[in-house]
Structures are given as structure tokens and as C-alpha cells.
Short mmCIF file of C-alpha atoms and ligand atoms in Angstrom, two decimals:
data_model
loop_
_atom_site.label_atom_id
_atom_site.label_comp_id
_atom_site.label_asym_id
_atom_site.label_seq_id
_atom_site.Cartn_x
_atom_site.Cartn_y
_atom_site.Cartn_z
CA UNK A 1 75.06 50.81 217.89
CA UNK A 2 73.25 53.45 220.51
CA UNK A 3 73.56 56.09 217.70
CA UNK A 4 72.95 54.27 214.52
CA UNK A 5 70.35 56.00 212.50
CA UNK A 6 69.45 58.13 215.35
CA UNK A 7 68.22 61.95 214.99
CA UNK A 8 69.86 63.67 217.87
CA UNK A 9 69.19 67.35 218.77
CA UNK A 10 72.44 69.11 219.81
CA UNK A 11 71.86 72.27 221.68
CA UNK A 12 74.57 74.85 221.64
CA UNK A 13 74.30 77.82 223.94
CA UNK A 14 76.87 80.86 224.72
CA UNK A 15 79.30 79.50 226.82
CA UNK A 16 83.29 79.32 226.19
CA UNK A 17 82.96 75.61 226.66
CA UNK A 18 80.99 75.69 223.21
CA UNK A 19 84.04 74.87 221.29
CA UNK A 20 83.59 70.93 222.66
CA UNK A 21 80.03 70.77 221.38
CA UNK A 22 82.30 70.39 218.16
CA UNK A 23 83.98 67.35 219.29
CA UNK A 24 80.80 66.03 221.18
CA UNK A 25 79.02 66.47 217.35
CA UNK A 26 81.99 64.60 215.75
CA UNK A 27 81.72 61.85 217.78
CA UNK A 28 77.86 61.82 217.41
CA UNK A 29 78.05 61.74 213.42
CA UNK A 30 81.23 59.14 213.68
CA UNK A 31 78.61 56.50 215.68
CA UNK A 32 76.38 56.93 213.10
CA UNK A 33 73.58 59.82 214.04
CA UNK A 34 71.84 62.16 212.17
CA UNK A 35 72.16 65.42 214.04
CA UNK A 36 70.85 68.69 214.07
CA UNK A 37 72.14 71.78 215.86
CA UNK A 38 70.16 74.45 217.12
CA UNK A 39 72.30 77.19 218.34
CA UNK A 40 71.07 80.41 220.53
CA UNK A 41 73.21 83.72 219.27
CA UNK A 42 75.43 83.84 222.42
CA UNK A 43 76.69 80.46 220.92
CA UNK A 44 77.82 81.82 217.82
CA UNK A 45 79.81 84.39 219.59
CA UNK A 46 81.92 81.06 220.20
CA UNK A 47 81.82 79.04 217.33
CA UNK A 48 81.02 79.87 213.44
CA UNK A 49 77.31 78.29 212.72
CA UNK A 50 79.15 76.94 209.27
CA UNK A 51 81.06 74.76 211.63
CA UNK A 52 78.25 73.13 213.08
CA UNK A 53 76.86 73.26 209.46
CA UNK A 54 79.47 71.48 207.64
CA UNK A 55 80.05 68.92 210.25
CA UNK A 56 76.14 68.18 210.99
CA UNK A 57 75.57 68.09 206.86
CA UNK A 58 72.08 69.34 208.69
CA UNK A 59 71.09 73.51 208.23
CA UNK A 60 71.25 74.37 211.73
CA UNK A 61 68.25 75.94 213.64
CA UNK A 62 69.34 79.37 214.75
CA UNK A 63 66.66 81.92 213.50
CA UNK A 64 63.09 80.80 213.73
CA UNK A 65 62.22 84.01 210.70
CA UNK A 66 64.43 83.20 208.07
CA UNK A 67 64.72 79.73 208.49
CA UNK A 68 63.89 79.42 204.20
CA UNK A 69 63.18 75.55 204.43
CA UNK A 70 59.95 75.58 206.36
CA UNK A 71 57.88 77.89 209.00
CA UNK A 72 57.76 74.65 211.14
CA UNK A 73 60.90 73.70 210.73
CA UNK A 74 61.87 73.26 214.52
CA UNK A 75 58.38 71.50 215.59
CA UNK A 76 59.48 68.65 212.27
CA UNK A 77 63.24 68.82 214.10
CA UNK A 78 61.68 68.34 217.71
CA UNK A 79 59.24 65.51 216.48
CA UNK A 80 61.74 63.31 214.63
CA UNK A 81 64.35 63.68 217.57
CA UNK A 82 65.30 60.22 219.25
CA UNK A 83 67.04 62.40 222.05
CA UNK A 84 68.41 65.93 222.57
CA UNK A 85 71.43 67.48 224.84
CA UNK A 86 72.14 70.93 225.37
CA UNK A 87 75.75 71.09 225.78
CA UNK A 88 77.14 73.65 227.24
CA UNK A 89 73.80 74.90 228.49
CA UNK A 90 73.67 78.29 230.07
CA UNK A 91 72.22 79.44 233.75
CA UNK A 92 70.03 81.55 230.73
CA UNK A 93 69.26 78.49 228.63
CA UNK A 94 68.57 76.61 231.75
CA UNK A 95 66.23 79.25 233.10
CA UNK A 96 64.06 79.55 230.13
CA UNK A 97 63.81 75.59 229.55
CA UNK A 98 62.64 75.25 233.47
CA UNK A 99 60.03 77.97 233.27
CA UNK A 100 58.75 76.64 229.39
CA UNK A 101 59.80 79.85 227.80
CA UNK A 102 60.34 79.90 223.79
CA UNK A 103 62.09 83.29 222.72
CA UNK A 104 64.56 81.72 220.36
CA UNK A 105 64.70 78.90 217.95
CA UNK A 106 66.87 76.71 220.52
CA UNK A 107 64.47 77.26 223.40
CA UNK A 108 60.76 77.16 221.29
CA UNK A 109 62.72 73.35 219.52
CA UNK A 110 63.36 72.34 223.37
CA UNK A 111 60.01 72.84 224.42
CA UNK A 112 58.39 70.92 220.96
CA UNK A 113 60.48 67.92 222.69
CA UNK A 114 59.09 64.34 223.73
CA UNK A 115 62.46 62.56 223.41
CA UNK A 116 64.67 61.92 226.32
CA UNK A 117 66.96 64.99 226.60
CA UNK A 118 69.82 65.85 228.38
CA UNK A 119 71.15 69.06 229.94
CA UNK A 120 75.03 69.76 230.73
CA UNK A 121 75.32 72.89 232.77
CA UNK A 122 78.51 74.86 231.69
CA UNK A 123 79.13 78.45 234.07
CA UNK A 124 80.95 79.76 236.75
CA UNK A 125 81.38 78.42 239.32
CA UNK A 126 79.09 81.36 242.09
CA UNK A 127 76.78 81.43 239.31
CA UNK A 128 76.36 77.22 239.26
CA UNK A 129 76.01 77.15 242.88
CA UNK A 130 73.49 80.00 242.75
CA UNK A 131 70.24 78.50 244.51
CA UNK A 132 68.14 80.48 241.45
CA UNK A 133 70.05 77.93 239.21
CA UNK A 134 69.72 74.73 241.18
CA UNK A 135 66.18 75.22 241.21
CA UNK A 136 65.72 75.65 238.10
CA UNK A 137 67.85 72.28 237.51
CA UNK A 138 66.02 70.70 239.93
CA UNK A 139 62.53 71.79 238.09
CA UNK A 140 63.86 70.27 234.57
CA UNK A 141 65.25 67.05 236.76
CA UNK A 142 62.05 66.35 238.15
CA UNK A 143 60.50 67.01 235.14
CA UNK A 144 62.38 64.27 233.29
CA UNK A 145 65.32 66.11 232.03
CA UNK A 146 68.87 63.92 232.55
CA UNK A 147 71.12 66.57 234.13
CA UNK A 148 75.31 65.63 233.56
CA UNK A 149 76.94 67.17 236.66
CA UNK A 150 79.57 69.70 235.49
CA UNK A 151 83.19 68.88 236.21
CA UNK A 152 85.08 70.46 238.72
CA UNK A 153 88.59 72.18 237.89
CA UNK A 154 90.43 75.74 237.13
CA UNK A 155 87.78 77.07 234.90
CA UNK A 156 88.11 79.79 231.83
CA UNK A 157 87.59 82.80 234.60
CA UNK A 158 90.62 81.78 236.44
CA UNK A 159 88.38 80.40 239.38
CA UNK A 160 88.77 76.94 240.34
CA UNK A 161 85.42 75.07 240.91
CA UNK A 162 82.50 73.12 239.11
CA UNK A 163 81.25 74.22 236.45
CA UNK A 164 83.00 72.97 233.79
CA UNK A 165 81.30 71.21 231.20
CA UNK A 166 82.69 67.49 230.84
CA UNK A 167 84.88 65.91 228.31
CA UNK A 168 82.82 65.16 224.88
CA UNK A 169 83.39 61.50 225.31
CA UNK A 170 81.85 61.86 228.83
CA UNK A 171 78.62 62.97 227.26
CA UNK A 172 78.72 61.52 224.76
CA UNK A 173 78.40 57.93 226.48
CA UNK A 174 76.17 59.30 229.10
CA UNK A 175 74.05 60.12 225.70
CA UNK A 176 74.71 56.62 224.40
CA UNK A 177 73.29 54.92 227.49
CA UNK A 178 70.13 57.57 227.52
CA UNK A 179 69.13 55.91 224.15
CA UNK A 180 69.58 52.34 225.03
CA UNK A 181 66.69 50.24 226.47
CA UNK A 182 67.08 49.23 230.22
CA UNK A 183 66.24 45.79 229.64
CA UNK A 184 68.88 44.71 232.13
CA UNK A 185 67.70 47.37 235.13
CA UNK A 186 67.77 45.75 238.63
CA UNK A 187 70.00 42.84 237.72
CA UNK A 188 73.86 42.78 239.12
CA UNK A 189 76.40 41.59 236.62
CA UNK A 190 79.67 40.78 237.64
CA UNK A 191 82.12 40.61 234.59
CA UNK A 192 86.11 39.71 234.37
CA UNK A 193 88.26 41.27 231.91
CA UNK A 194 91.87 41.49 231.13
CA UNK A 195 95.18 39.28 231.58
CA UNK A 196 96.14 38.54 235.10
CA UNK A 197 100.08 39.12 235.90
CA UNK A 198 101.63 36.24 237.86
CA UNK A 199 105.16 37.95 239.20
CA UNK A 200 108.52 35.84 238.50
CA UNK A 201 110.32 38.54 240.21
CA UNK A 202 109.49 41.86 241.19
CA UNK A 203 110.48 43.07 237.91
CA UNK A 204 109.41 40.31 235.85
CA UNK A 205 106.20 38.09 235.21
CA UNK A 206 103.99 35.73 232.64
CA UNK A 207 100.92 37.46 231.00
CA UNK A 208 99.19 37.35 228.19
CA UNK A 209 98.21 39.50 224.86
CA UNK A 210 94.75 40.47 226.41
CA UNK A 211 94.12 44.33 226.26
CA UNK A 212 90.64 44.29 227.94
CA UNK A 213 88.69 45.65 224.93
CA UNK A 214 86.29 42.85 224.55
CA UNK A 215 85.07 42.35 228.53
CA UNK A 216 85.53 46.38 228.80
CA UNK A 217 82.91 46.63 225.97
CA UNK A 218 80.43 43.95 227.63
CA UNK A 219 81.09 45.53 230.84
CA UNK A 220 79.75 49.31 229.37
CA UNK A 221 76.81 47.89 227.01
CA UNK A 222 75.53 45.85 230.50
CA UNK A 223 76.15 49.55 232.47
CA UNK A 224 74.19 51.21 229.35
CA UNK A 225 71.74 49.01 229.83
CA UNK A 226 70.46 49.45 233.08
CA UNK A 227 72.38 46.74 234.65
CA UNK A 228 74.42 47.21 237.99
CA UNK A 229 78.31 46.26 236.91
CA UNK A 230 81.23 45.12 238.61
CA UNK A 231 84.00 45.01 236.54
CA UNK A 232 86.85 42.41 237.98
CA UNK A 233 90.04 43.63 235.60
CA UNK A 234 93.44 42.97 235.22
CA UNK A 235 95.94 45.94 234.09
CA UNK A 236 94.82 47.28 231.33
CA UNK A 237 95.08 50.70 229.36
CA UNK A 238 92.19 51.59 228.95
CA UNK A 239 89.61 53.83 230.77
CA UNK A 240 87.29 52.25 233.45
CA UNK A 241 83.40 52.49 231.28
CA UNK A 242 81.24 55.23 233.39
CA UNK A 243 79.22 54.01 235.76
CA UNK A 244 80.85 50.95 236.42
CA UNK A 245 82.40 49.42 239.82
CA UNK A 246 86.19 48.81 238.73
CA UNK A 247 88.30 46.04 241.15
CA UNK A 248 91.74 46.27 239.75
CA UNK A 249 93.73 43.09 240.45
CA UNK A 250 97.05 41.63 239.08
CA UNK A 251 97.41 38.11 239.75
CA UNK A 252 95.25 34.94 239.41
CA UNK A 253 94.95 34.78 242.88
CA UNK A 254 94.05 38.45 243.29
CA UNK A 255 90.98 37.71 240.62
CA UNK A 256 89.85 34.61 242.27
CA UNK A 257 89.19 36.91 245.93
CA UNK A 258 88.03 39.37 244.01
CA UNK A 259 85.26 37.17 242.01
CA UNK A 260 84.34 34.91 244.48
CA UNK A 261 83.65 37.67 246.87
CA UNK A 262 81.07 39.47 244.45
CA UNK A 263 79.70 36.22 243.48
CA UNK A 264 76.81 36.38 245.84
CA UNK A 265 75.37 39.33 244.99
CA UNK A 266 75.71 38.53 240.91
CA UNK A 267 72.74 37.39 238.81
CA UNK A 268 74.64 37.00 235.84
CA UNK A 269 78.91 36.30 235.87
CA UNK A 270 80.69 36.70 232.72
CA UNK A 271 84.18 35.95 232.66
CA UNK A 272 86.39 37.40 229.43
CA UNK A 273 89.42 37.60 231.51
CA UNK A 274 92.69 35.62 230.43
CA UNK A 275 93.69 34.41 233.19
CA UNK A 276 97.33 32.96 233.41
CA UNK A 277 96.46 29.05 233.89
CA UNK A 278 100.25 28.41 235.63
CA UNK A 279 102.20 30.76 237.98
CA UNK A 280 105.84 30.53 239.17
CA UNK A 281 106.28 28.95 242.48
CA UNK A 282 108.07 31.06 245.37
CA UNK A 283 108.27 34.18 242.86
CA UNK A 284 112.03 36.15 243.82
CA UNK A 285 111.82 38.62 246.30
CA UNK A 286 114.44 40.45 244.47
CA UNK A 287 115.60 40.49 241.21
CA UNK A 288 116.56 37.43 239.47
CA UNK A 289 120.54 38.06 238.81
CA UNK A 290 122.06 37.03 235.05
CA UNK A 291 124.70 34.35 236.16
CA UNK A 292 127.16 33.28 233.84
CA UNK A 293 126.83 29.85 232.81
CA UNK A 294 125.30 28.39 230.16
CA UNK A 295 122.70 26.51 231.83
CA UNK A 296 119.84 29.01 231.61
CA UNK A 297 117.12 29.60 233.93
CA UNK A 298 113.87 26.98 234.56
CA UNK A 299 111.27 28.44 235.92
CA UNK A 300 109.12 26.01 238.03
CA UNK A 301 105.33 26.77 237.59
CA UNK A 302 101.90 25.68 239.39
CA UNK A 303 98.95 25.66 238.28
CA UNK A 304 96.26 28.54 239.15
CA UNK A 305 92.63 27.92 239.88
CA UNK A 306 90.33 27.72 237.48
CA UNK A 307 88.27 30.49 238.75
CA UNK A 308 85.18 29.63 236.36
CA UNK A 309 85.29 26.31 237.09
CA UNK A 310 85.11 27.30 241.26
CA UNK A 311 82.43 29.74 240.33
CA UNK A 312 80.28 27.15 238.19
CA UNK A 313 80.42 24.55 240.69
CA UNK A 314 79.56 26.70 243.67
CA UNK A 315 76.57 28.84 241.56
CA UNK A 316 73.07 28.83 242.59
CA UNK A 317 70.34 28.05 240.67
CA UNK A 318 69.35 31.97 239.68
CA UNK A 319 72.68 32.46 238.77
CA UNK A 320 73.38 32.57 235.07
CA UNK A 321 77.22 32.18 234.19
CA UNK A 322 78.98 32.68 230.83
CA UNK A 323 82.43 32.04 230.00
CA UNK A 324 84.98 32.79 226.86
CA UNK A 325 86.81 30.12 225.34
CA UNK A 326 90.00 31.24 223.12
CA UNK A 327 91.17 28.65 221.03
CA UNK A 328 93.39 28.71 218.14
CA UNK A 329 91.96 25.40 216.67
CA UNK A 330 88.88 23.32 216.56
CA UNK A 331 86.68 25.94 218.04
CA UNK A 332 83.47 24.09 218.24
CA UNK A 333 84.95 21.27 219.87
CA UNK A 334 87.36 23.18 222.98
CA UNK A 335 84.16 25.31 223.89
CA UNK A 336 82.20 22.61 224.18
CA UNK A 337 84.37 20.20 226.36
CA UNK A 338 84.82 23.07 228.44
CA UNK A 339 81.04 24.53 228.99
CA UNK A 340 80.52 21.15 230.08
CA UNK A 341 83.83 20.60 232.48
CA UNK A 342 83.53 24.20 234.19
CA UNK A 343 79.04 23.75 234.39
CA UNK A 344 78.26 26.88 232.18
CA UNK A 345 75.24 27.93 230.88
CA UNK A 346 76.56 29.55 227.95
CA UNK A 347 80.37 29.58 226.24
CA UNK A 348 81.83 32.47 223.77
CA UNK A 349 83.91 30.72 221.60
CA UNK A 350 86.33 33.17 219.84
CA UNK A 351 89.63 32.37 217.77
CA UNK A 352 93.02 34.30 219.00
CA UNK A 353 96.10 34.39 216.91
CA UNK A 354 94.32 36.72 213.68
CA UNK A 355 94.40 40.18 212.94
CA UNK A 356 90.50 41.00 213.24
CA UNK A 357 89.15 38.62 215.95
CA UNK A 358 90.42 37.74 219.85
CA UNK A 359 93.83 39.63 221.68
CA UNK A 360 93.50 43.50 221.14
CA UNK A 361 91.68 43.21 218.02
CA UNK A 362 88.75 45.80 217.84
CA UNK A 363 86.40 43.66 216.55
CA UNK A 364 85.54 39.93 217.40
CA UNK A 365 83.83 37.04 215.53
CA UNK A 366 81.94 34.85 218.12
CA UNK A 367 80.38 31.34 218.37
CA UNK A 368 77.59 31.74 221.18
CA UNK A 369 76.61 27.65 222.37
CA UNK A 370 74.11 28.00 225.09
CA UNK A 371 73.50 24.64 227.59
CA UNK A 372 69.93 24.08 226.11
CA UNK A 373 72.00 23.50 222.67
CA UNK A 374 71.20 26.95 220.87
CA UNK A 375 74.09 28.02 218.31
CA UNK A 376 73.91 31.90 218.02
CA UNK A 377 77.07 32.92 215.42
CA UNK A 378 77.88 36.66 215.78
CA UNK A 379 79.42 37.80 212.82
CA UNK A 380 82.58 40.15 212.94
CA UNK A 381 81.64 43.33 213.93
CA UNK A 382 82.47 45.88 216.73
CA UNK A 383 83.68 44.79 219.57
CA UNK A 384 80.99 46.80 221.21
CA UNK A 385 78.31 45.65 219.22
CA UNK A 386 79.35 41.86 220.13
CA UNK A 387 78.69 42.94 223.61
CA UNK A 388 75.33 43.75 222.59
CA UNK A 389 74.62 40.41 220.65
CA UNK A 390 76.01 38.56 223.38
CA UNK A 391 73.92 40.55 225.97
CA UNK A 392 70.63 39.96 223.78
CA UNK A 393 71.41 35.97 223.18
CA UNK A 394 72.02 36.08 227.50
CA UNK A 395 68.83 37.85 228.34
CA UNK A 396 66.84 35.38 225.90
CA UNK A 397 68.12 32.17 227.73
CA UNK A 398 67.56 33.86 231.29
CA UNK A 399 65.18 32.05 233.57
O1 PMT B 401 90.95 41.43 226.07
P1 PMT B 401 90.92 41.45 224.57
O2 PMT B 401 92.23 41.87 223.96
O3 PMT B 401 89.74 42.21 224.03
O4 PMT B 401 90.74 39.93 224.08
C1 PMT B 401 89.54 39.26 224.33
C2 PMT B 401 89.78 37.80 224.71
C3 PMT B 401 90.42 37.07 223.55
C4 PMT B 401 90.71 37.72 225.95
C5 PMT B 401 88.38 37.18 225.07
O5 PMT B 401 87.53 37.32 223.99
C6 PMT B 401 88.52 35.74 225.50
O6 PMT B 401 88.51 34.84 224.68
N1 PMT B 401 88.62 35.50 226.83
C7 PMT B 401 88.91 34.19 227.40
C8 PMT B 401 90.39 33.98 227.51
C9 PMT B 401 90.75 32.65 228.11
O7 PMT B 401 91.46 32.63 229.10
O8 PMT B 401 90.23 31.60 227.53
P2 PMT B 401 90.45 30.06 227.99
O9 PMT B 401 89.83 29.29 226.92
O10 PMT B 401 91.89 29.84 228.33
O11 PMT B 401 89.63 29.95 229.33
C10 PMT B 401 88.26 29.56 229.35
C11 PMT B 401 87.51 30.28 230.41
O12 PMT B 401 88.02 29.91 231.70
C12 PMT B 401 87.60 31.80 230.33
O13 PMT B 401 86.32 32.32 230.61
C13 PMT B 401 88.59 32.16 231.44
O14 PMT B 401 88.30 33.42 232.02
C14 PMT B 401 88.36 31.04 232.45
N2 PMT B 401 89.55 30.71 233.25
C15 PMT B 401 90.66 30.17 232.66
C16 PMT B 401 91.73 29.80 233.46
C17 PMT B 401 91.68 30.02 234.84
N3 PMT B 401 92.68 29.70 235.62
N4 PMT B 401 90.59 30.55 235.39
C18 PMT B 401 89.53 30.90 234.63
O15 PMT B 401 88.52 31.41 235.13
#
């Protein structure tokens, strides 16, 4: 959704990490962006300018004399950007851009610039710690550049130390949240996601079919958008969003600390999480043995807490709280009753059990029913961009 339509300015200087700017252009075009590469000459020491050519489907800016399409060619590039990131920049590149000087077509673009732009220093390691080269990143930080700290690690000179420039996925969300409005900066959100585990034996427990994708995806669009997140999750597999505070908990119990302890602090809770509604009582210390009669095994259960039921009845006034329903049936009807029982101000009714919507799907379809009685239906679509919709419909309803 960030990228969608957007013209993006990808600025590749000489550095061996050059070969990600690839990848980080791949993803770019994937999301949806229109993106143009201007490349210094080191760069194409690196990688082949047809590369960036073919995979842009843009002519990329490298040559400010024979550029055949127009004289002004880099000033139409620079004024139609939405944002720009120089990845991997150079101390060189970063030297020139701090001191405003235009010798090649990357640098003279750069300088044309109004969007937000990003710089990723890429170097060795001396050379990154050189004091010449934090000033001059602290000159384009105060001047309103985003700088994305290099990685530290064994780097292409065989030293080990920062310098090397992050994964492409790294930037390319950092990139993501540079073009989203902050229209939730200074509020704390406090979001559950994932199944909770409740242990039968220390080998064995109940669970449920949730993967995380869905509160995961709310969880990085709230982070994107200025918000302050902490993300309550269950075990998942996948990566913890950037930027986000990650409590990892197992059981139902575990969540229920976990929540109610960041409750105070939270202006807005959503809970996604699947949490296991019955546990076994006195779970095995050991491993349940196979015995051999016929009689099978019955598991005696309790029931958990209903943590968004504790957190809507104990939830102050500025507190805004939304919960998930998952129903396989009579949608409308289940998120209602249950808006109402647990004292929500707004329900995300969702059908499990299908291919495209709910449990590990992708992409969700979701029934938004607010407590003032506003219906908002979000259509299926990214599971991303749901987190967006539902984000939008929350902010509307805020106090
Ligand atoms: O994780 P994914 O694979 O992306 O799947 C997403 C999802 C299907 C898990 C998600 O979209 C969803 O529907 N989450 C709610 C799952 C659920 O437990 O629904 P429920 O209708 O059983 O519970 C209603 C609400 O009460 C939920 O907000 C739940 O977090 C909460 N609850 C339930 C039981 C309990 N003991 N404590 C709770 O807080």
C-alpha cells in the first residue's frame, strides 16, 4: 500500500554491497512503485546499468551529457520523486550530498530533491567510524536526511565490524514507513497476535491454526505509522515487524500477564490473538506414557480467561479497545453478542475455515461493527492493507 503508485529514487553508488540494491529494487517494483535509478560510475563497476534498466522498465540516470530524453531530465526525476534512498551510499557519495556538491548525475538528482530521502551507509568498517564521515552523516541527519544504521558483521574486506549495508527487506520497510503518514505518532498501541500453547505434557499441547500474519500486519502498519507498538505474540514463524516491542509468550496465562501489564500505558488494545479458550488441568510433568488398554486417554480441561473480556471491563475511559471475532457461521450475529459481552468499542468479524480469509491465509475479508453502530466492510485484500483499513476505520471513531 506504502509503495503503490509511488516514484521512488534509488541511488546506487560503488560499493560491493551494490548487488542488493537489485533485490531492494525488486521488492520496490513488486509493492507497486515506479522507480528510477540513478547510478554514479563506481556503481557500475558492480552491477551492469541494463540490470537496473530492465528491472526499473525506467532509463536510468547515469550521465547527465548524453542522457538523449531530455537536458533536464534529473531536475523532472527529482521533482516527481515521492522519496529517494541511496543504497549502498559511499563515504564519497555521502561527502558530496553533506557539502551540496553536484559532479555527477546521482549527486546534481540528490540535491534537485524535496522528498523524504534516505541514506544507507555501506564501507569499511575504519572508514565508517572515521569522524570525517560521521560528520558528514550527522550534517545530512540534521538536515532531514533518514540515515539506516549499517549492520554489523564479517564484511567483504575480511574485517569484522559495521558497515555493512542491511538486508533489502530491512530497507525496504524502513522505506515503507518513511512514506506513510504519522497519523498515529504519540499514541501507544498494544496489539495480541498469534495462538497461545496450553501444554498437556511437556511434549504435547492444544493450539490452534493461527500463524500471526493478520495481528503481525496490524502490528507493522501501527509501527509505520508513527504509533509506539507492543506486540503481545504467541509462537509464531515469522519475523518480529521493525521497530516494534515483541513479548513472546506461550500459554493463555502467559498472555493474560503479559497484556494486563501493558494495559496502562495503551491508548488503543487490539487483540487478534487466538487464544486457547480451555487448558488441561495439572498438565504432566513428564511425558504422558501409551498404556495398553483400550480405554483411551480424557483429557480434563478448564477454562482460560477471557483476556478481552478482563481488559474491557477494567479499561478507562481514553482507552479504545478492539477485538477479532472468528466465526465459521452467522458472522454478523457472534460479533455482535460478543462486542457487547466483552464491552468493546469496535469488533473484526472475520470467517476461518476458507482458503482466502482467517488462519494463515494472506489475505482477509473483514466486517468492521463499531459501538456507535457504524458497519465498515473491508473487502478481501492484503492482509497488510486490512491493517490499514482497520487502522483508518479506528482512528475515525477515536475520541
Ligand atoms: O493469525 P492468522 O493466521 O493471520 O489468523 C488471523 C485470525 C483468524 C487469528 C484473526 O483474524 C482472528 O480472527 N483473531 C481472533 C481469534 C479468536 O480467538 O476469536 P474468538 O472469536 O474466539 O475470540 C474473540 C476475541 O476474544 C478475540 O479478540 C480473542 O483474542 C479474545 N479472547 C478469546 C478467548 C480468550 N480466552 N481470551 C481472549 O482474549
Amino acid at each position: 500500500m506504502e509503495f503503490k503508485d509511488k516514484n521512488i529514487l534509488l541511488g546506487v553508488t560503488g560499493g560491493i554491497a551494490a548487488y542488493k540494491s537489485v533485490e531492494l529494487l525488486r521488492l520496490m517494483k513488486k509493492a507497486g512503485a515506479n522507480v528510477t535509478v540513478a547510478m554514479t560510475d563506481a556503481a557500475g563497476h558492480f552491477v551492469g546499468k541494463t540490470t537496473f534498466e530492465v528491472l526499473s522498465e525506467n532509463p536510468v540516470l547515469s550521465d547527465l551529457w548524453t542522457d538523449t530524453e531530455s537536458s533536464v531530465r534529473h531536475i523532472d526525476v527529482a521533482s516527481s520523486s515521492d522519496a529517494a534512498v541511496v543504497a549502498p551510499a559511499t563515504a564519497n557519495c555521502i561527502a558530496k550530498l553533506a557539502h551540496g556538491i553536484a559532479d555527477d548525475a546521482l549527486t546534481t538528482t540528490m540535491l534537485a530533491l524535496t522528498c523524504p530521502t534516505m541514506i544507507c551507509p555501506s564501507m569499511n568498517t575504519d572508514m565508517y567510524q572515521n569522524i570525517r564521515v560521521q560528520n558528514n552523516l550527522d550534517i545530512l541527519e540534521q538536515t532531514g536526511m533518514h540515515i539506516v544504521d549499517p549492520d554489523s558483521g564479517v564484511l567483504a574486506c575480511k574485517t569484522t565490524g559495521a558497515g555493512r549495508l542491511p538486508e533489502p527487506w530491512f530497507i525496504f520497510d524502513r522505506l515503507g514507513a518513511l512514506l506513510t503518514k504519522k497519523d498515529l505518532a504519540g499514541k501507544n498501541i498494544l496489539i495480541s497476535a498469534g495462538p497461545t500453547v496450553e501444554a498437556i505434557d511437556p511434549v504435547r499441547y492444544i493450539s490452534n491454526h493461527s500463524s500471526g500474519k493478520m495481528g503481525y500486519a496490524i502490528a507493522r502498519a501501527a509501527e509505520n505509522r508513527g504509533a509506539h507498538v507492543t506486540l503481545v505474540s504467541g509462537p509464531v514463524n515469522i519475523d518480529a515487524p521493525v521497530g516494534v516491542e515483541v513479548l513472546g509468550v506461550e500459554s493463555c496465562v502467559q498472555m493474560a500477564e503479559a497484556m494486563l501489564g501493558c494495559l496502562p500505558n495503551a491508548d488503543i488494545i487490539i487483540k487478534v490473538a487466538a487464544v486457547a479458550d480451555y487448558r488441561p488441568v495439572n498438565p504432566a510433568d513428564k511425558k504422558i506414557k501409551k498404556t495398553n488398554d483400550n480405554d483411551g486417554l480424557t483429557l480434563h480441561l478448564s477454562e482460560n480467561q477471557d483476556i478481552l473480556k478482563t481488559i474491557g471491563s477494567r479499561k478507562g475511559d481514553h482507552q479504545f479497545l478492539v477485538g477479532f471475532a472468528a466465526e465459521t457461521n452467522d458472522l454478523d450475529a457472534y460479533a455482535l453478542g460478543k462486542m457487547k459481552k466483552k464491552n468493546l468499542d469496535m469488533i473484526a468479524a472475520n470467517l476461518v475455515g476458507g482458503e482466502y480469509t482467517g488462519f494463515k491465509a494472506d489475505t482477509n475479508k473483514v466486517k468492521l461493527f463499531s459501538k456507535d453502530g457504524t458497519v465498515t466492510d473491508i473487502p478481501l485484500m492484503k492482509k497488510a492493507d486490512v491493517a490499514h483499513k482497520l487502522l483508518d476505520a479506528v482512528l475515525e471513531q477515536l475520541p
